[in-house]
Amino acid sequence: MTYGDARRLRHSRRHTLRGIYGQALFMLLALVAGYQCVRGIFPDAETIRYANAAFPCIFISILLHTAYRCIRSRQATIWSPVFLVPVQSAVFFGFGPLVEVFGNDATIDYLNYSIIGMRPHELLRSHLVSTVGVACVMFGMWIHMVTHRTRWSFGGTAPHRRSGPLQRSPIDPTMVAFALIAAGGLFRHLLLMPAQWGMIDVVIAGVLTSLGAIVDVGFGLLAILIGRGRKGFIPAFLLLWPAHVFLTVLSFAKTEILIALLFPVIGFYAGNKNIRRLIVRLALVGIIFAASQEWVHHGRAVVFERTQTITDADYGTRTEILFDYIATPKQAVPIEDARQGWWTRLNYARVQSFAINAYDSGSPGDTLSTAWMYFIPRAIWAEKPILVSPGKAFFETVTGLNIQTFLGLSIYGDLYWNFGWLGVFVGCPLIGVLFAMLSWRSLRIMETEDFLRVPLVLITFELAAISPTEFIVNGILGLLPIYTAYAIGISVLYLVLGHRRNMTRTRVPYRPKRQLRAGAPRSDAFRFQ
């Protein structure tokens, strides 16, 4: 092997996903060492204050650079935790806690007198838990990439197909897109939402609630087609999507609003591969999401004031609340709220600090005590209790108030609250392995255009984008049963239809590594792995 061949081989390895993640892990470990150095060697107040300002910025830079390199290396990663975990972590565990340092005077005063008090050294410790947790999740993903490298190379070919190319589903994506929009829209807006809002006397199994978002998958697929040049679908998109967004806004749910906005944006990118437009659209989504937080909290507060719950309100009532909010914004958002509420709601440092202090003082949590119930279908256990998010009990623990209000906690704070550092070092890598397994399947689904399995990509997307800011039981475990059931159902359907015998082959060739060692020119298929 010549020097040039060896150099090209090293370059290609650095730009694989496992190479990108390996470099990110090295930098995160250096950041963890910096936190430990400040805590153990320079624990004075001035140094801690500077560390609380500088280290999160470094954390954000590492993760966003990693996400950018991932999407440049393999564009389909935008649908998977490989891309979403760094971005989500940068927003909620890097940018969010910076409000404690760079917030305006009204925000800092509000934080200083909040229910959950936190001193600078506790903020530093919360940053350390977040950084270690994110690093451990990414380490679990990296381990899977290393131990299953044949799956992660050359378009995700499985070991038993190393000698052949990927296969592409022949199912018409147009048919799938409109079927998902129609079926998902009817299920969500005529059955799921009315049942949850008390409009109809129907109980929807909790495991089925995730299917309410398949309408967003349909709009994502439609955006892919438009991005590829199918301009004839633009009128249908402009007619249906705004109506869906309007109805989603009435849900007073930030997660649902975010998914409704994000899936078409990512779909357009998957269709036209224009990363500049993607960045602009993601920035707009971020602005809209930040602005929507005030509306969500206002809507919930008005519904609670009228009904003593945050759910029992029909479409007419919610529409009335929305129009009142738009017509009288100064009444909807009081003038004394000069504090940056949109920023403080991205900050999980204080709730993590409370959980850390609770465990260290001998009061661990028990949020995982009902984890086993999520894996028993209600069809088998008819009297299965309704599983309420631990956020309600956590709010009562923090405030001492027994009302219908939920307080979120990250998976890192949840693991620490239950098991201390052992939970973080053991649980987070396992979550990372899970994310890696789901990522590989999402990549394969999108690269082979197996559109009937795209709802699995939606569930994976929700796991990576939302779940790290939830408890383990409802954020991670709650979505796995529906993922497993849908995957098995589609596999059985394909088996019955003899689908695999009719699958067509793609033009992505398999490039064995020995060709690189021989100095063979690299194809476009390899360069973007």
Short mmCIF file of C-alpha atoms in Angstrom, two decimals:
data_model
loop_
_atom_site.label_atom_id
_atom_site.label_comp_id
_atom_site.label_asym_id
_atom_site.label_seq_id
_atom_site.Cartn_x
_atom_site.Cartn_y
_atom_site.Cartn_z
CA MET A 1 0.00 0.00 0.00
CA THR A 2 1.36 3.39 -0.99
CA TYR A 3 1.40 6.40 1.31
CA GLY A 4 -1.42 8.00 -0.70
CA ASP A 5 -3.59 4.89 -0.39
CA ALA A 6 -3.03 4.73 3.37
CA ARG A 7 -3.86 8.41 3.71
CA ARG A 8 -7.09 8.01 1.75
CA LEU A 9 -8.04 5.00 3.85
CA ARG A 10 -7.45 6.91 7.10
CA HIS A 11 -9.45 9.84 5.74
CA SER A 12 -12.37 7.57 4.80
CA ARG A 13 -12.39 5.99 8.27
CA ARG A 14 -12.44 9.40 9.98
CA HIS A 15 -15.50 10.37 7.97
CA THR A 16 -17.55 7.26 8.66
CA LEU A 17 -20.22 7.67 11.31
CA ARG A 18 -18.21 5.65 13.82
CA GLY A 19 -15.18 7.84 13.13
CA ILE A 20 -17.22 11.01 13.62
CA TYR A 21 -18.70 9.70 16.86
CA GLY A 22 -15.30 8.52 18.07
CA GLN A 23 -13.84 12.01 17.68
CA ALA A 24 -16.87 13.56 19.40
CA LEU A 25 -16.46 11.17 22.33
CA PHE A 26 -12.81 12.13 22.69
CA MET A 27 -13.74 15.82 22.89
CA LEU A 28 -16.59 15.17 25.35
CA LEU A 29 -14.23 13.20 27.59
CA ALA A 30 -11.87 16.16 27.56
CA LEU A 31 -14.80 18.39 28.56
CA VAL A 32 -15.70 16.04 31.42
CA ALA A 33 -12.07 16.23 32.57
CA GLY A 34 -12.40 20.01 32.53
CA TYR A 35 -15.48 19.87 34.77
CA GLN A 36 -13.69 17.56 37.19
CA CYS A 37 -10.65 19.82 37.20
CA VAL A 38 -12.76 22.85 38.12
CA ARG A 39 -14.64 20.94 40.83
CA GLY A 40 -11.55 19.35 42.37
CA ILE A 41 -8.68 21.80 41.81
CA PHE A 42 -10.21 25.26 41.25
CA PRO A 43 -13.52 25.25 43.15
CA ASP A 44 -13.57 29.00 43.80
CA ALA A 45 -16.71 30.92 42.88
CA GLU A 46 -15.14 32.97 40.09
CA THR A 47 -13.78 29.93 38.26
CA ILE A 48 -17.09 28.09 38.62
CA ARG A 49 -18.95 31.08 37.20
CA TYR A 50 -16.69 31.19 34.13
CA ALA A 51 -16.97 27.41 33.71
CA ASN A 52 -20.78 27.58 33.78
CA ALA A 53 -20.60 30.06 30.92
CA ALA A 54 -17.78 28.57 28.81
CA PHE A 55 -18.18 24.80 29.11
CA PRO A 56 -21.80 24.64 27.84
CA CYS A 57 -20.73 26.68 24.80
CA ILE A 58 -17.97 24.16 24.10
CA PHE A 59 -20.52 21.36 24.62
CA ILE A 60 -22.87 22.95 22.06
CA SER A 61 -20.05 23.40 19.54
CA ILE A 62 -18.95 19.76 19.81
CA LEU A 63 -22.44 18.38 19.35
CA LEU A 64 -23.58 20.66 16.53
CA HIS A 65 -20.33 20.05 14.66
CA THR A 66 -20.88 16.30 15.11
CA ALA A 67 -24.45 16.54 13.81
CA TYR A 68 -23.31 18.56 10.79
CA ARG A 69 -20.59 16.03 9.95
CA CYS A 70 -23.08 13.16 10.29
CA ILE A 71 -25.53 14.69 7.85
CA ARG A 72 -22.73 15.46 5.41
CA SER A 73 -21.41 11.92 5.70
CA ARG A 74 -24.77 10.21 5.23
CA GLN A 75 -27.80 12.35 4.47
CA ALA A 76 -30.40 9.87 5.71
CA THR A 77 -29.08 10.30 9.28
CA ILE A 78 -31.28 13.38 9.58
CA TRP A 79 -34.16 10.96 10.29
CA SER A 80 -32.26 9.02 12.97
CA PRO A 81 -30.92 9.43 16.52
CA VAL A 82 -27.41 9.60 15.03
CA PHE A 83 -28.22 13.18 14.02
CA LEU A 84 -31.01 14.00 16.47
CA VAL A 85 -29.29 13.07 19.74
CA PRO A 86 -26.44 15.62 19.31
CA VAL A 87 -28.86 18.34 18.18
CA GLN A 88 -31.38 17.68 20.95
CA SER A 89 -28.64 17.55 23.59
CA ALA A 90 -27.10 20.80 22.36
CA VAL A 91 -30.46 22.58 22.67
CA PHE A 92 -31.76 21.26 26.00
CA PHE A 93 -28.55 20.46 27.91
CA GLY A 94 -26.24 23.08 26.40
CA PHE A 95 -28.20 26.14 25.29
CA GLY A 96 -31.06 25.82 27.80
CA PRO A 97 -28.95 25.99 31.00
CA LEU A 98 -27.11 29.05 29.65
CA VAL A 99 -30.15 31.08 30.74
CA GLU A 100 -28.77 30.72 34.27
CA VAL A 101 -25.79 32.83 33.18
CA PHE A 102 -26.89 34.97 30.23
CA GLY A 103 -30.58 35.55 30.98
CA ASN A 104 -31.85 39.10 31.41
CA ASP A 105 -32.29 40.67 34.84
CA ALA A 106 -35.98 39.70 35.13
CA THR A 107 -35.15 36.10 34.23
CA ILE A 108 -32.27 35.86 36.70
CA ASP A 109 -34.44 37.32 39.47
CA TYR A 110 -37.20 34.83 38.67
CA LEU A 111 -34.72 31.94 38.78
CA ASN A 112 -33.19 33.12 42.05
CA TYR A 113 -36.59 33.05 43.74
CA SER A 114 -37.95 29.91 42.06
CA ILE A 115 -39.09 26.86 44.02
CA ILE A 116 -36.01 24.90 43.02
CA GLY A 117 -33.01 26.84 44.27
CA MET A 118 -29.61 26.20 42.75
CA ARG A 119 -26.17 27.56 43.54
CA PRO A 120 -23.36 27.91 40.97
CA HIS A 121 -21.55 24.74 42.07
CA GLU A 122 -24.84 22.81 41.79
CA LEU A 123 -25.31 24.16 38.27
CA LEU A 124 -21.78 22.95 37.45
CA ARG A 125 -22.63 19.50 38.82
CA SER A 126 -25.83 19.39 36.76
CA HIS A 127 -23.78 20.25 33.66
CA LEU A 128 -21.42 17.41 34.54
CA VAL A 129 -24.28 14.89 34.83
CA SER A 130 -25.71 16.02 31.47
CA THR A 131 -22.32 15.88 29.75
CA VAL A 132 -21.50 12.44 31.14
CA GLY A 133 -24.99 11.17 30.28
CA VAL A 134 -24.85 12.41 26.69
CA ALA A 135 -21.33 11.04 26.29
CA CYS A 136 -22.45 7.63 27.60
CA VAL A 137 -25.42 7.54 25.21
CA MET A 138 -23.14 8.40 22.30
CA PHE A 139 -20.64 5.81 23.54
CA GLY A 140 -23.35 3.14 23.39
CA MET A 141 -24.16 4.21 19.83
CA TRP A 142 -20.46 4.13 18.90
CA ILE A 143 -20.06 0.63 20.36
CA HIS A 144 -22.88 -0.60 18.12
CA MET A 145 -21.28 1.08 15.09
CA VAL A 146 -17.97 -0.62 15.81
CA THR A 147 -19.33 -4.08 16.58
CA HIS A 148 -21.77 -4.02 13.63
CA ARG A 149 -19.67 -2.09 11.14
CA THR A 150 -20.90 -4.09 8.14
CA ARG A 151 -24.40 -2.82 8.86
CA TRP A 152 -23.23 0.77 9.07
CA SER A 153 -21.13 0.73 5.87
CA PHE A 154 -22.06 0.95 2.21
CA GLY A 155 -25.70 1.86 2.54
CA GLY A 156 -26.36 -0.28 5.60
CA THR A 157 -26.02 -3.72 4.03
CA ALA A 158 -26.58 -6.53 6.50
CA PRO A 159 -23.88 -9.18 7.03
CA HIS A 160 -25.78 -11.85 5.11
CA ARG A 161 -26.01 -9.50 2.10
CA ARG A 162 -22.44 -8.35 1.93
CA SER A 163 -22.08 -9.49 -1.66
CA GLY A 164 -25.17 -7.71 -2.93
CA PRO A 165 -26.64 -4.22 -3.10
CA LEU A 166 -29.50 -2.77 -1.13
CA GLN A 167 -33.04 -3.53 -2.20
CA ARG A 168 -35.70 -0.94 -2.85
CA SER A 169 -39.40 -1.25 -2.17
CA PRO A 170 -41.56 -1.02 -5.31
CA ILE A 171 -44.55 0.41 -3.42
CA ASP A 172 -45.70 3.74 -4.85
CA PRO A 173 -44.73 6.47 -2.34
CA THR A 174 -47.58 8.70 -3.55
CA MET A 175 -50.14 6.11 -2.54
CA VAL A 176 -48.47 5.63 0.86
CA ALA A 177 -48.21 9.39 1.52
CA PHE A 178 -51.89 10.14 0.86
CA ALA A 179 -52.99 6.97 2.67
CA LEU A 180 -51.06 8.01 5.77
CA ILE A 181 -52.41 11.56 5.59
CA ALA A 182 -55.99 10.35 5.23
CA ALA A 183 -55.89 7.51 7.76
CA GLY A 184 -53.69 9.38 10.23
CA GLY A 185 -55.70 12.58 9.98
CA LEU A 186 -59.03 10.82 10.54
CA PHE A 187 -57.68 8.76 13.45
CA ARG A 188 -56.00 11.72 15.12
CA HIS A 189 -58.54 14.51 14.68
CA LEU A 190 -61.79 12.54 14.73
CA LEU A 191 -61.01 9.82 17.28
CA LEU A 192 -57.80 10.25 19.29
CA MET A 193 -58.04 13.95 20.12
CA PRO A 194 -61.81 13.93 20.85
CA ALA A 195 -61.28 10.92 23.15
CA GLN A 196 -58.46 12.65 25.03
CA TRP A 197 -60.40 15.91 25.28
CA GLY A 198 -63.54 14.26 26.68
CA MET A 199 -65.64 14.91 23.58
CA ILE A 200 -66.50 11.21 23.09
CA ASP A 201 -66.72 8.40 25.62
CA VAL A 202 -64.01 6.16 24.15
CA VAL A 203 -60.84 4.87 25.81
CA ILE A 204 -57.81 4.76 23.48
CA ALA A 205 -55.07 2.38 24.55
CA GLY A 206 -51.97 4.33 25.48
CA VAL A 207 -49.82 2.29 23.15
CA LEU A 208 -51.91 3.53 20.18
CA THR A 209 -51.49 7.23 20.91
CA SER A 210 -48.18 7.28 19.00
CA LEU A 211 -50.06 6.38 15.82
CA GLY A 212 -51.72 9.78 15.93
CA ALA A 213 -48.56 11.22 14.40
CA ILE A 214 -48.56 9.05 11.27
CA VAL A 215 -50.31 11.93 9.54
CA ASP A 216 -47.06 13.85 10.00
CA VAL A 217 -45.21 10.96 8.34
CA GLY A 218 -47.56 11.33 5.38
CA PHE A 219 -46.78 15.03 5.05
CA GLY A 220 -43.06 14.22 5.32
CA LEU A 221 -43.34 11.76 2.43
CA LEU A 222 -45.34 14.28 0.42
CA ALA A 223 -42.59 16.84 1.03
CA ILE A 224 -40.01 14.33 -0.26
CA LEU A 225 -41.96 13.96 -3.49
CA ILE A 226 -42.29 17.73 -3.90
CA GLY A 227 -38.57 18.16 -3.21
CA ARG A 228 -37.83 15.67 -5.99
CA GLY A 229 -39.73 17.78 -8.49
CA ARG A 230 -43.33 16.56 -8.20
CA LYS A 231 -44.69 20.12 -8.26
CA GLY A 232 -48.22 18.92 -8.94
CA PHE A 233 -48.53 17.95 -5.28
CA ILE A 234 -47.89 21.48 -4.02
CA PRO A 235 -51.60 22.54 -4.06
CA ALA A 236 -52.59 19.45 -2.07
CA PHE A 237 -49.82 20.13 0.43
CA LEU A 238 -50.77 23.80 0.81
CA LEU A 239 -54.40 22.83 1.28
CA LEU A 240 -53.99 19.99 3.78
CA TRP A 241 -50.89 20.78 5.84
CA PRO A 242 -51.95 24.24 7.17
CA ALA A 243 -55.27 22.74 8.29
CA HIS A 244 -53.42 19.97 10.10
CA VAL A 245 -51.06 22.48 11.75
CA PHE A 246 -54.02 24.59 12.89
CA LEU A 247 -55.68 21.58 14.53
CA THR A 248 -52.36 20.58 16.07
CA VAL A 249 -51.92 24.04 17.57
CA LEU A 250 -55.23 23.51 19.40
CA SER A 251 -53.72 20.53 21.26
CA PHE A 252 -51.62 22.82 23.52
CA ALA A 253 -48.78 20.28 23.11
CA LYS A 254 -45.29 21.49 22.22
CA THR A 255 -44.15 18.06 21.09
CA GLU A 256 -46.98 17.65 18.61
CA ILE A 257 -46.45 21.15 17.22
CA LEU A 258 -42.73 20.47 16.81
CA ILE A 259 -43.27 17.17 14.95
CA ALA A 260 -45.91 18.73 12.68
CA LEU A 261 -43.40 21.41 11.66
CA LEU A 262 -40.27 19.27 11.48
CA PHE A 263 -41.34 16.34 9.34
CA PRO A 264 -42.13 18.37 6.20
CA VAL A 265 -38.90 20.35 6.65
CA ILE A 266 -36.83 17.17 6.81
CA GLY A 267 -38.86 15.73 3.94
CA PHE A 268 -38.02 18.68 1.69
CA TYR A 269 -34.34 18.19 2.53
CA ALA A 270 -34.54 14.47 1.74
CA GLY A 271 -36.02 15.41 -1.63
CA ASN A 272 -33.78 18.27 -2.77
CA LYS A 273 -30.60 17.70 -0.64
CA ASN A 274 -30.23 21.48 -0.17
CA ILE A 275 -28.55 21.89 3.23
CA ARG A 276 -28.73 25.70 3.16
CA ARG A 277 -32.50 25.66 2.85
CA LEU A 278 -32.58 23.04 5.58
CA ILE A 279 -30.66 25.27 7.99
CA VAL A 280 -32.95 28.24 7.24
CA ARG A 281 -36.09 26.15 7.70
CA LEU A 282 -34.81 24.58 10.92
CA ALA A 283 -34.07 28.08 12.25
CA LEU A 284 -37.65 29.12 11.42
CA VAL A 285 -39.00 26.01 13.15
CA GLY A 286 -36.91 26.88 16.21
CA ILE A 287 -38.31 30.42 16.29
CA ILE A 288 -41.90 29.21 15.88
CA PHE A 289 -41.39 26.54 18.54
CA ALA A 290 -39.99 29.08 21.00
CA ALA A 291 -42.88 31.46 20.30
CA SER A 292 -45.46 28.69 20.67
CA GLN A 293 -44.44 27.91 24.25
CA GLU A 294 -46.24 30.95 25.62
CA TRP A 295 -49.37 29.95 23.70
CA VAL A 296 -49.23 26.37 25.00
CA HIS A 297 -48.95 27.43 28.62
CA HIS A 298 -51.62 30.09 28.20
CA GLY A 299 -54.04 27.64 26.59
CA ARG A 300 -53.51 25.03 29.29
CA ALA A 301 -53.97 27.66 32.01
CA VAL A 302 -57.29 28.85 30.54
CA VAL A 303 -58.61 25.30 30.13
CA PHE A 304 -57.57 24.45 33.70
CA GLU A 305 -59.28 27.58 35.00
CA ARG A 306 -62.53 26.62 33.29
CA THR A 307 -62.57 22.84 33.82
CA GLN A 308 -59.97 22.12 36.56
CA THR A 309 -58.17 19.90 34.05
CA ILE A 310 -55.80 20.65 31.17
CA THR A 311 -57.59 18.40 28.64
CA ASP A 312 -61.38 18.72 28.85
CA ALA A 313 -62.12 21.25 26.12
CA ASP A 314 -63.60 20.66 22.66
CA TYR A 315 -62.50 22.11 19.32
CA GLY A 316 -64.83 25.11 19.60
CA THR A 317 -63.55 26.09 23.04
CA ARG A 318 -59.92 25.72 21.99
CA THR A 319 -60.48 27.76 18.84
CA GLU A 320 -62.11 30.49 20.92
CA ILE A 321 -59.12 30.53 23.27
CA LEU A 322 -56.76 30.79 20.28
CA PHE A 323 -58.61 33.72 18.71
CA ASP A 324 -58.78 35.51 22.07
CA TYR A 325 -55.04 34.99 22.48
CA ILE A 326 -54.32 36.42 19.03
CA ALA A 327 -56.70 39.37 19.45
CA THR A 328 -55.47 40.34 22.93
CA PRO A 329 -51.81 39.27 23.18
CA LYS A 330 -51.02 41.65 26.03
CA GLN A 331 -53.66 40.00 28.20
CA ALA A 332 -52.54 36.52 27.18
CA VAL A 333 -48.93 37.27 28.07
CA PRO A 334 -48.77 39.59 31.12
CA ILE A 335 -46.38 42.50 30.91
CA GLU A 336 -44.59 41.41 34.07
CA ASP A 337 -43.39 38.37 32.14
CA ALA A 338 -40.40 40.25 30.79
CA ARG A 339 -38.50 37.17 31.79
CA GLN A 340 -37.45 34.88 28.98
CA GLY A 341 -39.93 32.08 29.53
CA TRP A 342 -39.17 30.50 26.16
CA TRP A 343 -35.55 30.07 27.30
CA THR A 344 -36.20 28.90 30.85
CA ARG A 345 -38.42 26.11 29.51
CA LEU A 346 -35.41 24.71 27.65
CA ASN A 347 -33.49 24.54 30.92
CA TYR A 348 -33.42 21.18 32.71
CA ALA A 349 -30.48 22.01 34.94
CA ARG A 350 -32.63 22.90 37.98
CA VAL A 351 -34.82 19.81 37.97
CA GLN A 352 -31.70 17.69 37.47
CA SER A 353 -30.07 19.47 40.41
CA PHE A 354 -33.09 18.69 42.59
CA ALA A 355 -32.96 15.00 41.62
CA ILE A 356 -29.20 14.85 42.25
CA ASN A 357 -29.56 16.45 45.68
CA ALA A 358 -32.46 14.12 46.54
CA TYR A 359 -30.43 11.00 45.76
CA ASP A 360 -27.31 12.29 47.51
CA SER A 361 -29.36 13.10 50.62
CA GLY A 362 -30.74 9.56 50.80
CA SER A 363 -34.10 10.05 49.06
CA PRO A 364 -33.83 8.16 45.75
CA GLY A 365 -36.70 8.05 43.30
CA ASP A 366 -38.78 5.03 42.29
CA THR A 367 -39.96 6.14 38.85
CA LEU A 368 -39.01 2.79 37.30
CA SER A 369 -41.26 0.73 39.58
CA THR A 370 -44.03 0.57 36.93
CA ALA A 371 -41.72 -0.04 33.96
CA TRP A 372 -42.84 -3.66 33.52
CA MET A 373 -46.46 -2.63 33.03
CA TYR A 374 -45.68 -0.93 29.72
CA PHE A 375 -44.96 -4.32 28.13
CA ILE A 376 -48.30 -5.94 29.02
CA PRO A 377 -51.05 -5.05 26.50
CA ARG A 378 -54.35 -3.91 27.90
CA ALA A 379 -56.00 -6.60 25.76
CA ILE A 380 -54.34 -9.20 27.99
CA TRP A 381 -54.64 -7.29 31.26
CA ALA A 382 -58.09 -5.71 31.08
CA GLU A 383 -57.79 -4.07 34.50
CA LYS A 384 -54.37 -2.62 33.82
CA PRO A 385 -54.15 0.75 35.63
CA ILE A 386 -53.83 3.93 33.64
CA LEU A 387 -50.12 4.74 33.59
CA VAL A 388 -49.64 8.39 34.49
CA SER A 389 -46.35 10.10 33.77
CA PRO A 390 -44.06 10.32 36.83
CA GLY A 391 -44.03 14.06 36.18
CA LYS A 392 -47.14 14.52 38.34
CA ALA A 393 -45.58 12.79 41.37
CA PHE A 394 -42.33 14.63 40.73
CA PHE A 395 -44.14 17.98 40.74
CA GLU A 396 -45.78 17.06 44.03
CA THR A 397 -42.40 16.04 45.47
CA VAL A 398 -40.80 19.33 44.45
CA THR A 399 -43.64 21.71 45.37
CA GLY A 400 -45.75 19.79 47.89
CA LEU A 401 -48.86 20.62 45.82
CA ASN A 402 -51.26 17.90 44.68
CA ILE A 403 -52.68 19.36 41.46
CA GLN A 404 -52.92 18.23 37.84
CA THR A 405 -49.53 19.62 36.84
CA PHE A 406 -46.55 17.73 35.48
CA LEU A 407 -42.88 18.58 35.90
CA GLY A 408 -40.38 17.12 33.47
CA LEU A 409 -37.03 15.54 34.23
CA SER A 410 -34.37 14.35 31.82
CA ILE A 411 -33.42 10.68 31.44
CA TYR A 412 -30.03 11.57 32.94
CA GLY A 413 -31.59 13.14 36.01
CA ASP A 414 -34.04 10.23 36.23
CA LEU A 415 -31.28 7.62 36.17
CA TYR A 416 -29.24 9.54 38.74
CA TRP A 417 -32.29 10.01 40.97
CA ASN A 418 -32.93 6.24 40.98
CA PHE A 419 -29.38 4.81 41.05
CA GLY A 420 -26.83 7.64 41.27
CA TRP A 421 -23.76 7.60 39.04
CA LEU A 422 -24.17 3.85 38.55
CA GLY A 423 -27.46 4.45 36.77
CA VAL A 424 -25.88 7.01 34.45
CA PHE A 425 -22.85 4.85 33.60
CA VAL A 426 -24.93 1.70 33.02
CA GLY A 427 -28.29 2.99 31.78
CA CYS A 428 -27.11 5.62 29.29
CA PRO A 429 -24.90 3.26 27.20
CA LEU A 430 -27.82 0.81 27.02
CA ILE A 431 -30.05 3.63 25.77
CA GLY A 432 -27.30 4.46 23.27
CA VAL A 433 -27.23 0.90 21.96
CA LEU A 434 -31.03 1.04 21.59
CA PHE A 435 -30.77 4.34 19.70
CA ALA A 436 -28.08 2.86 17.43
CA MET A 437 -30.20 -0.19 16.62
CA LEU A 438 -33.18 2.00 15.79
CA SER A 439 -30.95 4.40 13.83
CA TRP A 440 -29.64 1.65 11.59
CA ARG A 441 -33.18 0.47 10.85
CA SER A 442 -34.30 4.04 10.15
CA LEU A 443 -31.40 4.54 7.74
CA ARG A 444 -32.24 1.32 5.96
CA ILE A 445 -35.94 2.22 5.72
CA MET A 446 -35.25 5.66 4.24
CA GLU A 447 -32.44 4.57 1.93
CA THR A 448 -34.46 1.66 0.52
CA GLU A 449 -37.62 3.81 0.49
CA ASP A 450 -39.59 1.16 2.35
CA PHE A 451 -42.41 3.60 2.92
CA LEU A 452 -44.77 1.25 4.73
CA ARG A 453 -42.20 1.11 7.53
CA VAL A 454 -41.77 4.89 7.75
CA PRO A 455 -44.03 5.08 10.86
CA LEU A 456 -41.19 3.23 12.60
CA VAL A 457 -38.96 6.14 11.64
CA LEU A 458 -41.47 8.49 13.27
CA ILE A 459 -41.38 6.58 16.56
CA THR A 460 -37.57 6.55 16.45
CA PHE A 461 -37.59 10.26 15.67
CA GLU A 462 -39.78 10.95 18.70
CA LEU A 463 -37.55 8.80 20.91
CA ALA A 464 -34.44 10.75 19.95
CA ALA A 465 -35.90 14.25 19.73
CA ILE A 466 -38.22 14.27 22.75
CA SER A 467 -37.48 11.36 25.07
CA PRO A 468 -34.16 12.61 26.56
CA THR A 469 -36.19 15.33 28.28
CA GLU A 470 -38.68 12.82 29.72
CA PHE A 471 -38.63 10.09 32.34
CA ILE A 472 -37.37 6.67 31.31
CA VAL A 473 -40.75 4.94 31.61
CA ASN A 474 -42.82 7.28 29.46
CA GLY A 475 -40.04 8.68 27.29
CA ILE A 476 -38.20 5.48 26.34
CA LEU A 477 -40.14 2.41 27.42
CA GLY A 478 -43.59 3.75 26.58
CA LEU A 479 -42.86 3.87 22.83
CA LEU A 480 -41.16 0.48 22.44
CA PRO A 481 -44.29 -1.73 22.49
CA ILE A 482 -45.94 0.12 19.60
CA TYR A 483 -42.64 0.07 17.66
CA THR A 484 -42.33 -3.68 18.12
CA ALA A 485 -45.98 -4.36 17.29
CA TYR A 486 -45.89 -2.29 14.09
CA ALA A 487 -42.58 -3.82 12.96
CA ILE A 488 -43.93 -7.33 13.44
CA GLY A 489 -47.20 -6.47 11.71
CA ILE A 490 -45.51 -5.07 8.60
CA SER A 491 -43.11 -8.03 8.45
CA VAL A 492 -46.05 -10.44 8.56
CA LEU A 493 -47.85 -8.43 5.86
CA TYR A 494 -44.80 -8.55 3.59
CA LEU A 495 -44.46 -12.27 4.20
CA VAL A 496 -48.09 -12.89 3.29
CA LEU A 497 -47.87 -10.78 0.14
CA GLY A 498 -44.55 -12.32 -0.91
CA HIS A 499 -43.21 -8.79 -1.02
CA ARG A 500 -39.53 -9.64 -0.74
CA ARG A 501 -39.57 -11.74 -3.89
CA ASN A 502 -40.70 -8.73 -5.86
CA MET A 503 -38.35 -6.11 -4.43
CA THR A 504 -36.19 -4.33 -7.00
CA ARG A 505 -32.51 -3.60 -6.66
CA THR A 506 -30.92 -0.19 -6.34
CA ARG A 507 -27.94 1.11 -8.21
CA VAL A 508 -25.79 1.41 -5.08
CA PRO A 509 -22.90 -1.02 -5.66
CA TYR A 510 -21.05 -2.85 -2.96
CA ARG A 511 -17.42 -1.71 -2.68
CA PRO A 512 -15.25 -4.21 -0.77
CA LYS A 513 -12.47 -2.70 1.32
CA ARG A 514 -9.77 -4.57 -0.61
CA GLN A 515 -10.43 -2.29 -3.58
CA LEU A 516 -9.46 0.68 -1.45
CA ARG A 517 -6.25 -0.98 -0.39
CA ALA A 518 -5.44 -1.59 -4.05
CA GLY A 519 -5.83 2.11 -4.74
CA ALA A 520 -9.07 1.82 -6.70
CA PRO A 521 -10.93 5.14 -7.21
CA ARG A 522 -13.70 5.78 -4.72
CA SER A 523 -17.27 6.00 -5.97
CA ASP A 524 -19.84 8.55 -4.88
CA ALA A 525 -21.57 5.76 -2.98
CA PHE A 526 -18.52 5.33 -0.78
CA ARG A 527 -17.66 8.99 -0.39
CA PHE A 528 -20.98 9.76 1.29
CA GLN A 529 -20.95 6.84 3.75
#
